[in-house]
Amino acid sequence: MNKNKILLKSILTLSCTKNNVLCKNKKHALEIISNIASKKLNISKRIIFNSLIKRERLGSTNIGNGIAIPHSILCQKKNFNPVGILLNLSEAINYNFVNNDTVFLLFALLIPVDQIKSHLYILSLIAKELTDKYRIYRVRFAKNDEELYKIFTE
């Protein structure tokens, strides 16, 4: 297994991979991400949500082709490994009202403040994985969480 896959497997777990998620809008998607991350990190979902919203206000994390990578650096807790949350939505949502861009796949990344130097490297790795058109095609037809997880970590 190559080092990029090993890194992805250390960030993304099956418990943080959700397929066929019903979602109303961007705010709802970030709430779902915050709920999942809160359980994983034992941090208040409000803190995580506010951190993600603050980052989105700087500029949309939509990278195009129906994909977004919401991300944030968490200052409240140190000494945890970066955490990924993958949501494959049942229907695309409007993610950027300015451009009317829709998103169906979100790969959220939460980084501890003490690992800020790895932030851009991990984001670039995730973005690279999300540009694989064949992988994204397979994502749209994933049957369950396990299959979705396997698509990203195989």
mmCIF file of C-alpha atoms in Angstrom, residues 56-135:
data_model
loop_
_atom_site.group_PDB
_atom_site.id
_atom_site.type_symbol
_atom_site.label_atom_id
_atom_site.label_comp_id
_atom_site.label_asym_id
_atom_site.label_seq_id
_atom_site.Cartn_x
_atom_site.Cartn_y
_atom_site.Cartn_z
ATOM 1 C CA GLU A 56 -16.319 28.876 5.030
ATOM 2 C CA ARG A 57 -16.726 32.613 5.554
ATOM 3 C CA LEU A 58 -13.169 33.063 4.278
ATOM 4 C CA GLY A 59 -14.195 31.422 1.014
ATOM 5 C CA SER A 60 -16.085 28.391 -0.135
ATOM 6 C CA THR A 61 -14.321 25.042 0.191
ATOM 7 C CA ASN A 62 -16.104 23.804 -2.924
ATOM 8 C CA ILE A 63 -13.425 22.484 -5.310
ATOM 9 C CA GLY A 64 -15.797 21.905 -8.231
ATOM 10 C CA ASN A 65 -17.292 18.846 -9.906
ATOM 11 C CA GLY A 66 -19.767 18.393 -7.052
ATOM 12 C CA ILE A 67 -17.088 18.116 -4.364
ATOM 13 C CA ALA A 68 -16.217 20.192 -1.296
ATOM 14 C CA ILE A 69 -13.459 19.851 1.291
ATOM 15 C CA PRO A 70 -14.627 21.748 4.364
ATOM 16 C CA HIS A 71 -11.747 21.979 6.809
ATOM 17 C CA SER A 72 -10.657 23.621 10.002
ATOM 18 C CA ILE A 73 -7.852 23.789 12.502
ATOM 19 C CA LEU A 74 -9.138 23.047 16.002
ATOM 20 C CA CYS A 75 -7.437 25.110 18.692
ATOM 21 C CA GLN A 76 -9.437 23.595 21.556
ATOM 22 C CA LYS A 77 -7.730 20.239 21.588
ATOM 23 C CA LYS A 78 -4.203 19.094 20.859
ATOM 24 C CA ASN A 79 -2.589 15.714 20.434
ATOM 25 C CA PHE A 80 -5.101 14.009 18.191
ATOM 26 C CA ASN A 81 -4.562 12.735 14.697
ATOM 27 C CA PRO A 82 -6.204 14.664 11.867
ATOM 28 C CA VAL A 83 -9.745 13.419 11.331
ATOM 29 C CA GLY A 84 -11.626 13.053 8.053
ATOM 30 C CA ILE A 85 -15.383 12.809 7.673
ATOM 31 C CA LEU A 86 -16.728 11.657 4.319
ATOM 32 C CA LEU A 87 -20.341 12.326 3.324
ATOM 33 C CA ASN A 88 -21.849 11.089 0.074
ATOM 34 C CA LEU A 89 -25.182 12.922 -0.174
ATOM 35 C CA SER A 90 -28.304 11.283 -1.576
ATOM 36 C CA GLU A 91 -28.957 14.483 -3.566
ATOM 37 C CA ALA A 92 -26.744 17.434 -4.435
ATOM 38 C CA ILE A 93 -27.157 20.593 -2.374
ATOM 39 C CA ASN A 94 -26.461 24.227 -3.190
ATOM 40 C CA TYR A 95 -23.069 24.878 -1.595
ATOM 41 C CA ASN A 96 -22.157 28.295 -2.918
ATOM 42 C CA PHE A 97 -25.058 30.660 -3.438
ATOM 43 C CA VAL A 98 -22.906 33.170 -5.310
ATOM 44 C CA ASN A 99 -22.114 30.736 -8.138
ATOM 45 C CA ASN A 100 -25.066 28.388 -7.573
ATOM 46 C CA ASP A 101 -22.572 25.501 -7.262
ATOM 47 C CA THR A 102 -23.928 22.170 -6.092
ATOM 48 C CA VAL A 103 -22.127 19.532 -4.067
ATOM 49 C CA PHE A 104 -22.865 15.844 -3.531
ATOM 50 C CA LEU A 105 -19.593 14.753 -1.876
ATOM 51 C CA LEU A 106 -17.946 16.339 1.160
ATOM 52 C CA PHE A 107 -14.641 15.252 2.639
ATOM 53 C CA ALA A 108 -14.196 17.280 5.827
ATOM 54 C CA LEU A 109 -10.811 17.561 7.494
ATOM 55 C CA LEU A 110 -10.162 18.593 11.092
ATOM 56 C CA ILE A 111 -6.584 19.262 12.137
ATOM 57 C CA PRO A 112 -5.263 19.857 15.664
ATOM 58 C CA VAL A 113 -3.489 23.174 16.160
ATOM 59 C CA ASP A 114 -0.225 21.407 17.014
ATOM 60 C CA GLN A 115 -0.142 19.780 13.549
ATOM 61 C CA ILE A 116 -0.842 22.898 11.516
ATOM 62 C CA LYS A 117 2.246 22.320 9.345
ATOM 63 C CA SER A 118 0.717 19.141 7.902
ATOM 64 C CA HIS A 119 -2.568 20.902 7.086
ATOM 65 C CA LEU A 120 -1.826 21.928 3.487
ATOM 66 C CA TYR A 121 -0.114 18.644 2.637
ATOM 67 C CA ILE A 122 -3.098 16.606 3.807
ATOM 68 C CA LEU A 123 -5.545 18.911 2.004
ATOM 69 C CA SER A 124 -3.586 18.514 -1.233
ATOM 70 C CA LEU A 125 -3.561 14.735 -0.831
ATOM 71 C CA ILE A 126 -7.330 14.644 -0.315
ATOM 72 C CA ALA A 127 -7.901 16.968 -3.277
ATOM 73 C CA LYS A 128 -5.747 14.720 -5.451
ATOM 74 C CA GLU A 129 -7.761 11.666 -4.434
ATOM 75 C CA LEU A 130 -10.977 13.533 -5.232
ATOM 76 C CA THR A 131 -9.900 14.356 -8.801
ATOM 77 C CA ASP A 132 -9.896 10.691 -9.812
ATOM 78 C CA LYS A 133 -12.968 10.613 -12.081
ATOM 79 C CA TYR A 134 -13.327 6.834 -11.927
ATOM 80 C CA ARG A 135 -13.296 6.907 -8.112
#
